[in-house]
Amino acid sequence: NEGYVGVYFRGGALLSDVTSRTYSSDTMSVTVLLLTCGNNLAGFNWKMPFVTSCYHVQVTVQTDHVDNIPCGTSGGVLISFDKVEVVNRLRTKDVYDTIKNYTVHYDKTWIFDKIHHEINQFCSKHTLQEVYIDLFDTLDESLAKALQRDCNEWAPGIEIIAVRVTKPKIPESIRYNYADMELQKTKLLIAHETQRVIEKEAETDKKRATIEAEKVSAVSKINMLKEIAEKESIQKIHALEDIMHVDREKVEIYIAWADAEYYKSTREADANAARLTEAFLEYTRILRYPLYDLFHIYVMET
C-alpha cells in the first residue's frame, strides 16, 4: 500500500530488510523491492510459510485517536476526556530501530499509553477550574511538547505534529454550576457593556454641552471684543476731537497773543515816533557821554 513499508520477522526475529513501494504519477511505473530470503538480490523469492511473516507499517502522516481517558484533579474531582487526537508520523529511515525497540505496536507505548500518563499528570497537578477553564487552551500544546520530548530521547523516529483535545466531561452538577457561572458572566458582561454605553452617551452629551458652552462663550467673547473695539474707536475719536479742540484753542490764543504783540509793537512805535523830537534826541545824545565829558563840554561852551 502507498505510504506503508514492510517489515519482516523470521521465526519471530526481526529482519533488517525493509521493503518499500513507490509510484510515479508521470510514468505509472512500479518499483518493488521485496524481501530476499538468504540473499541480497532483488526479485521474487520463496519464503517458508509460518516462518517468515510481514507487517505493514505506515510512514505517512497518521492520526491516532485516544478515547475515554479518565483522570482526577488535584481537588479530587473525577473527569474524563472523550477523545484526544495525535497527529504523528514515523520516519522511514527509523522504522527498523523503532520496531526493533518497541515492536510494530510502538504507537501504543509512545502515543496511547503516553497520552493517558500525561493527561493524568496534568489533571493531578491542577484544579478543576484550571483544567476545565484556565489552562485548557494550553493543554494540546503541552501534550505535544511532552510527547515529542520523550520521543526525541527514546524513539527519535516518531514525529509528533499536533495534538487536539476535546473538552473534558465533568459531573453534571458541577457542569450546571459552570453553565450558571457563564450565564452570570454573560449578564455581568452585558451589564458592563450597558453601563459603558450609558457612560459613553453621558460623555458624549457632556462633550456636546461643553462644545455648545464653548461656542456660546466664543460668540460672547467675539461680541465683547467687538464692543470693546467700538468703544476704543469712539474713545480715540473723542481723544482726536479733544486734541483738535485744544489745538484750535491754542491757535486762537496764539492769534490773540500775536494781535496783542502787534498792537503793543504798534503802540510802542507810535510812542517812539512821538518822542523823536530834537530835544529828546539831544537828551539821549547827552546821556551817552560820561559826566567828565559833559563837564568839559559845559566849560568850553561857557
Short mmCIF file of C-alpha atoms in Angstrom, two decimals:
data_model
loop_
_atom_site.label_atom_id
_atom_site.label_comp_id
_atom_site.label_asym_id
_atom_site.label_seq_id
_atom_site.Cartn_x
_atom_site.Cartn_y
_atom_site.Cartn_z
CA ASN A 1 0.00 0.00 0.00
CA GLU A 2 1.04 3.59 -0.69
CA GLY A 3 2.57 5.21 2.38
CA TYR A 4 3.48 1.92 4.04
CA VAL A 5 6.66 -0.09 4.33
CA GLY A 6 7.00 -3.78 5.07
CA VAL A 7 8.93 -5.24 7.96
CA TYR A 8 9.57 -8.94 8.29
CA PHE A 9 10.01 -11.44 11.05
CA ARG A 10 11.58 -14.86 10.55
CA GLY A 11 10.96 -17.26 13.31
CA GLY A 12 9.89 -14.33 15.49
CA ALA A 13 13.13 -12.41 14.91
CA LEU A 14 13.00 -9.04 13.15
CA LEU A 15 14.91 -8.93 9.90
CA SER A 16 16.92 -5.85 8.98
CA ASP A 17 15.41 -5.71 5.49
CA VAL A 18 12.57 -3.23 4.98
CA THR A 19 10.59 -3.18 1.75
CA SER A 20 9.24 -0.01 0.21
CA ARG A 21 6.97 0.65 -2.76
CA THR A 22 6.95 3.89 -4.77
CA TYR A 23 4.64 5.08 -7.53
CA SER A 24 5.45 7.63 -10.23
CA SER A 25 2.44 9.62 -11.42
CA ASP A 26 4.17 10.52 -14.69
CA THR A 27 5.19 7.09 -15.97
CA MET A 28 2.89 4.93 -13.82
CA SER A 29 5.89 2.69 -13.31
CA VAL A 30 6.04 0.41 -10.32
CA THR A 31 9.23 -0.38 -8.46
CA VAL A 32 9.02 -3.18 -5.97
CA LEU A 33 11.76 -4.07 -3.57
CA LEU A 34 10.90 -7.38 -1.99
CA LEU A 35 12.47 -9.21 0.86
CA THR A 36 15.15 -11.62 -0.20
CA CYS A 37 15.39 -14.78 1.78
CA GLY A 38 19.04 -15.53 2.42
CA ASN A 39 20.46 -13.24 -0.28
CA ASN A 40 20.52 -9.55 -1.17
CA LEU A 41 19.27 -9.92 -4.75
CA ALA A 42 16.11 -8.15 -5.74
CA GLY A 43 13.31 -10.13 -7.33
CA PHE A 44 10.75 -12.75 -6.44
CA ASN A 45 11.88 -15.25 -3.86
CA TRP A 46 10.40 -18.08 -1.90
CA LYS A 47 9.60 -17.85 1.78
CA MET A 48 8.67 -20.58 4.17
CA PRO A 49 5.05 -20.37 5.37
CA PHE A 50 4.51 -19.78 9.08
CA VAL A 51 8.22 -18.98 9.45
CA THR A 52 8.53 -15.59 7.74
CA SER A 53 5.78 -13.03 8.44
CA CYS A 54 5.24 -9.49 7.06
CA TYR A 55 3.79 -6.40 8.77
CA HIS A 56 2.81 -3.15 7.05
CA VAL A 57 3.98 -0.04 8.90
CA GLN A 58 2.59 3.39 7.93
CA VAL A 59 5.26 6.05 7.31
CA THR A 60 2.97 8.89 6.18
CA VAL A 61 1.11 11.29 8.46
CA GLN A 62 -1.50 9.48 10.53
CA THR A 63 -3.93 10.43 13.29
CA ASP A 64 -4.23 8.23 16.36
CA HIS A 65 -7.43 8.57 18.41
CA VAL A 66 -7.11 8.01 22.14
CA ASP A 67 -10.62 7.65 23.60
CA ASN A 68 -12.15 7.82 27.07
CA ILE A 69 -9.28 8.99 29.29
CA PRO A 70 -10.35 9.22 32.96
CA CYS A 71 -8.39 11.35 35.39
CA GLY A 72 -8.72 13.10 38.73
CA THR A 73 -7.96 16.72 39.50
CA SER A 74 -5.93 17.91 42.47
CA GLY A 75 -9.21 18.64 44.26
CA GLY A 76 -10.42 15.05 43.86
CA VAL A 77 -12.98 15.63 41.11
CA LEU A 78 -13.17 12.77 38.58
CA ILE A 79 -13.39 13.87 34.95
CA SER A 80 -12.77 12.20 31.60
CA PHE A 81 -11.63 13.23 28.15
CA ASP A 82 -13.73 11.67 25.39
CA LYS A 83 -11.11 11.94 22.67
CA VAL A 84 -7.53 13.06 22.14
CA GLU A 85 -6.22 13.10 18.58
CA VAL A 86 -2.48 12.81 17.99
CA VAL A 87 -1.19 13.61 14.50
CA ASN A 88 2.15 11.84 14.06
CA ARG A 89 4.49 10.23 11.60
CA LEU A 90 7.18 7.53 11.72
CA ARG A 91 10.24 8.42 9.68
CA THR A 92 11.11 5.77 7.10
CA LYS A 93 14.81 5.69 7.97
CA ASP A 94 13.98 4.95 11.61
CA VAL A 95 11.43 2.19 11.02
CA TYR A 96 13.80 -0.68 11.76
CA ASP A 97 15.18 0.78 15.03
CA THR A 98 11.74 1.78 16.27
CA ILE A 99 10.17 -1.62 15.51
CA LYS A 100 13.19 -3.40 16.98
CA ASN A 101 12.90 -1.50 20.27
CA TYR A 102 9.12 -1.15 20.61
CA THR A 103 7.58 -3.72 18.19
CA VAL A 104 5.12 -2.87 15.44
CA HIS A 105 2.80 -1.52 18.13
CA TYR A 106 5.20 1.29 19.01
CA ASP A 107 2.34 3.80 18.98
CA LYS A 108 0.70 2.05 21.95
CA THR A 109 3.78 2.75 24.06
CA TRP A 110 4.62 6.26 22.90
CA ILE A 111 1.21 7.66 21.98
CA PHE A 112 -1.74 5.82 23.53
CA ASP A 113 -0.20 4.96 26.91
CA LYS A 114 1.82 8.18 26.96
CA ILE A 115 -1.31 10.31 26.40
CA HIS A 116 -3.03 8.58 29.33
CA HIS A 117 0.00 9.22 31.51
CA GLU A 118 0.40 12.89 30.55
CA ILE A 119 -3.32 13.62 30.91
CA ASN A 120 -3.35 12.11 34.40
CA GLN A 121 -0.19 14.00 35.34
CA PHE A 122 -1.73 17.26 34.14
CA CYS A 123 -5.02 16.72 35.97
CA SER A 124 -3.39 15.67 39.24
CA LYS A 125 -1.35 18.89 39.36
CA HIS A 126 -4.21 21.29 38.64
CA THR A 127 -7.64 22.15 39.96
CA LEU A 128 -10.87 21.62 38.06
CA GLN A 129 -11.04 25.34 37.30
CA GLU A 130 -7.57 25.24 35.76
CA VAL A 131 -8.18 22.04 33.79
CA TYR A 132 -11.65 22.97 32.56
CA ILE A 133 -11.22 26.73 32.03
CA ASP A 134 -7.94 28.46 32.78
CA LEU A 135 -5.32 26.11 31.28
CA PHE A 136 -7.40 24.13 28.82
CA ASP A 137 -6.27 26.23 25.85
CA THR A 138 -2.64 25.29 26.59
CA LEU A 139 -3.25 21.55 27.12
CA ASP A 140 -2.85 20.47 23.48
CA GLU A 141 0.44 22.30 23.13
CA SER A 142 1.82 20.99 26.42
CA LEU A 143 0.86 17.41 25.47
CA ALA A 144 2.57 17.73 22.09
CA LYS A 145 5.75 19.05 23.70
CA ALA A 146 5.76 16.28 26.34
CA LEU A 147 5.26 13.54 23.74
CA GLN A 148 7.92 14.92 21.41
CA ARG A 149 10.39 15.41 24.26
CA ASP A 150 10.22 11.76 25.32
CA CYS A 151 10.17 10.52 21.72
CA ASN A 152 13.31 12.52 20.93
CA GLU A 153 15.07 10.77 23.79
CA TRP A 154 13.77 7.20 23.42
CA ALA A 155 12.19 6.88 19.97
CA PRO A 156 13.62 9.61 17.73
CA GLY A 157 11.90 8.22 14.63
CA ILE A 158 8.47 9.31 15.87
CA GLU A 159 7.49 12.87 14.93
CA ILE A 160 4.59 14.47 16.82
CA ILE A 161 2.92 17.01 14.52
CA ALA A 162 -0.13 18.13 16.51
CA VAL A 163 -2.42 17.19 19.39
CA ARG A 164 -6.13 18.01 19.59
CA VAL A 165 -8.02 17.64 22.87
CA THR A 166 -11.78 17.73 23.36
CA LYS A 167 -13.39 19.44 26.32
CA PRO A 168 -13.41 17.07 29.32
CA LYS A 169 -16.60 15.67 30.79
CA ILE A 170 -17.28 16.84 34.33
CA PRO A 171 -20.01 15.88 36.83
CA GLU A 172 -23.41 17.21 35.82
CA SER A 173 -23.90 19.25 38.99
CA ILE A 174 -20.54 20.96 38.53
CA ARG A 175 -21.22 21.46 34.83
CA TYR A 176 -24.52 23.11 35.74
CA ASN A 177 -22.65 25.43 38.11
CA TYR A 178 -20.19 26.32 35.37
CA ALA A 179 -23.06 26.94 32.96
CA ASP A 180 -24.73 29.16 35.55
CA MET A 181 -21.42 30.92 36.15
CA GLU A 182 -21.03 31.53 32.42
CA LEU A 183 -24.60 32.86 32.35
CA GLN A 184 -23.82 35.21 35.21
CA LYS A 185 -20.62 36.28 33.46
CA THR A 186 -22.64 36.96 30.33
CA LYS A 187 -25.16 39.00 32.30
CA LEU A 188 -22.34 40.86 34.02
CA LEU A 189 -20.69 41.49 30.68
CA ILE A 190 -23.97 42.77 29.27
CA ALA A 191 -24.40 45.00 32.33
CA HIS A 192 -20.86 46.30 31.93
CA GLU A 193 -21.43 46.94 28.24
CA THR A 194 -24.73 48.68 29.00
CA GLN A 195 -23.03 50.79 31.64
CA ARG A 196 -20.22 51.56 29.22
CA VAL A 197 -22.75 52.62 26.57
CA ILE A 198 -24.54 54.83 29.11
CA GLU A 199 -21.23 56.33 30.20
CA LYS A 200 -20.28 56.93 26.58
CA GLU A 201 -23.64 58.58 25.91
CA ALA A 202 -23.25 60.73 29.04
CA GLU A 203 -19.72 61.58 28.00
CA THR A 204 -20.98 62.44 24.52
CA ASP A 205 -23.72 64.66 25.98
CA LYS A 206 -21.16 66.29 28.24
CA LYS A 207 -18.83 66.93 25.33
CA ARG A 208 -21.74 68.26 23.28
CA ALA A 209 -22.75 70.59 26.14
CA THR A 210 -19.13 71.65 26.55
CA ILE A 211 -18.85 72.37 22.85
CA GLU A 212 -22.09 74.38 22.94
CA ALA A 213 -20.89 76.28 26.01
CA GLU A 214 -17.54 76.94 24.37
CA LYS A 215 -19.36 78.07 21.25
CA VAL A 216 -21.56 80.47 23.26
CA SER A 217 -18.51 81.65 25.18
CA ALA A 218 -16.61 82.20 21.95
CA VAL A 219 -19.52 84.16 20.46
CA SER A 220 -19.82 86.23 23.65
CA LYS A 221 -16.10 86.85 23.61
CA ILE A 222 -16.26 87.94 19.99
CA ASN A 223 -19.19 90.26 20.73
CA MET A 224 -17.40 91.64 23.80
CA LEU A 225 -14.24 92.24 21.79
CA LYS A 226 -16.35 93.91 19.14
CA GLU A 227 -17.96 96.21 21.71
CA ILE A 228 -14.56 96.95 23.25
CA ALA A 229 -13.18 97.75 19.82
CA GLU A 230 -16.13 100.03 19.10
CA LYS A 231 -15.72 101.80 22.44
CA GLU A 232 -11.99 102.14 21.88
CA SER A 233 -12.70 103.60 18.44
CA ILE A 234 -15.17 106.06 19.97
CA GLN A 235 -12.64 106.98 22.66
CA LYS A 236 -9.95 107.50 20.03
CA ILE A 237 -12.35 109.71 18.05
CA HIS A 238 -13.17 111.72 21.16
CA ALA A 239 -9.48 111.99 22.01
CA LEU A 240 -8.75 113.24 18.49
CA GLU A 241 -11.60 115.72 18.78
CA ASP A 242 -10.23 116.92 22.13
CA ILE A 243 -6.77 117.29 20.64
CA MET A 244 -8.19 119.21 17.69
CA HIS A 245 -10.20 121.42 20.08
CA VAL A 246 -7.12 122.10 22.18
CA ASP A 247 -5.13 122.83 19.04
CA ARG A 248 -7.83 125.22 17.88
CA GLU A 249 -7.81 126.97 21.25
CA LYS A 250 -4.02 127.18 21.10
CA VAL A 251 -4.25 128.67 17.64
CA GLU A 252 -6.83 131.17 18.82
CA ILE A 253 -4.70 132.02 21.85
CA TYR A 254 -1.63 132.38 19.63
CA ILE A 255 -3.56 134.60 17.25
CA ALA A 256 -4.80 136.71 20.16
CA TRP A 257 -1.25 136.90 21.54
CA ALA A 258 0.07 137.84 18.12
CA ASP A 259 -2.58 140.52 17.80
CA ALA A 260 -1.69 141.81 21.25
CA GLU A 261 2.00 141.81 20.39
CA TYR A 262 1.27 143.57 17.15
CA TYR A 263 -0.87 146.12 18.94
CA LYS A 264 1.84 146.56 21.59
CA SER A 265 4.52 146.99 18.96
CA THR A 266 2.35 149.42 17.10
CA ARG A 267 1.71 151.45 20.21
CA GLU A 268 5.38 151.40 21.12
CA ALA A 269 6.25 152.51 17.61
CA ASP A 270 3.73 155.33 17.82
CA ALA A 271 5.08 156.29 21.23
CA ASN A 272 8.64 156.22 19.96
CA ALA A 273 7.67 158.26 16.95
CA ALA A 274 6.08 160.82 19.26
CA ARG A 275 9.23 161.03 21.36
CA LEU A 276 11.64 161.56 18.48
CA THR A 277 11.85 165.38 18.92
CA GLU A 278 15.03 167.47 18.73
CA ALA A 279 15.07 168.00 22.46
CA PHE A 280 14.66 164.22 23.10
CA LEU A 281 17.38 163.38 20.62
CA GLU A 282 19.69 165.86 22.28
CA TYR A 283 18.82 164.40 25.62
CA THR A 284 19.71 160.89 24.50
CA ARG A 285 22.92 162.13 22.95
CA ILE A 286 23.95 163.75 26.22
CA LEU A 287 23.16 160.54 28.09
CA ARG A 288 25.74 158.71 26.01
CA TYR A 289 28.65 160.87 27.28
CA PRO A 290 30.37 160.39 30.63
CA LEU A 291 29.96 163.02 33.36
CA TYR A 292 33.57 164.36 32.91
CA ASP A 293 33.00 164.88 29.23
CA LEU A 294 29.76 166.69 29.90
CA PHE A 295 31.52 168.99 32.38
CA HIS A 296 34.29 169.65 29.89
CA ILE A 297 31.79 170.48 27.18
CA TYR A 298 29.91 172.72 29.54
CA VAL A 299 33.11 174.63 30.48
CA MET A 300 34.05 175.03 26.89
CA GLU A 301 30.69 176.35 25.96
CA THR A 302 30.69 178.80 28.82
#
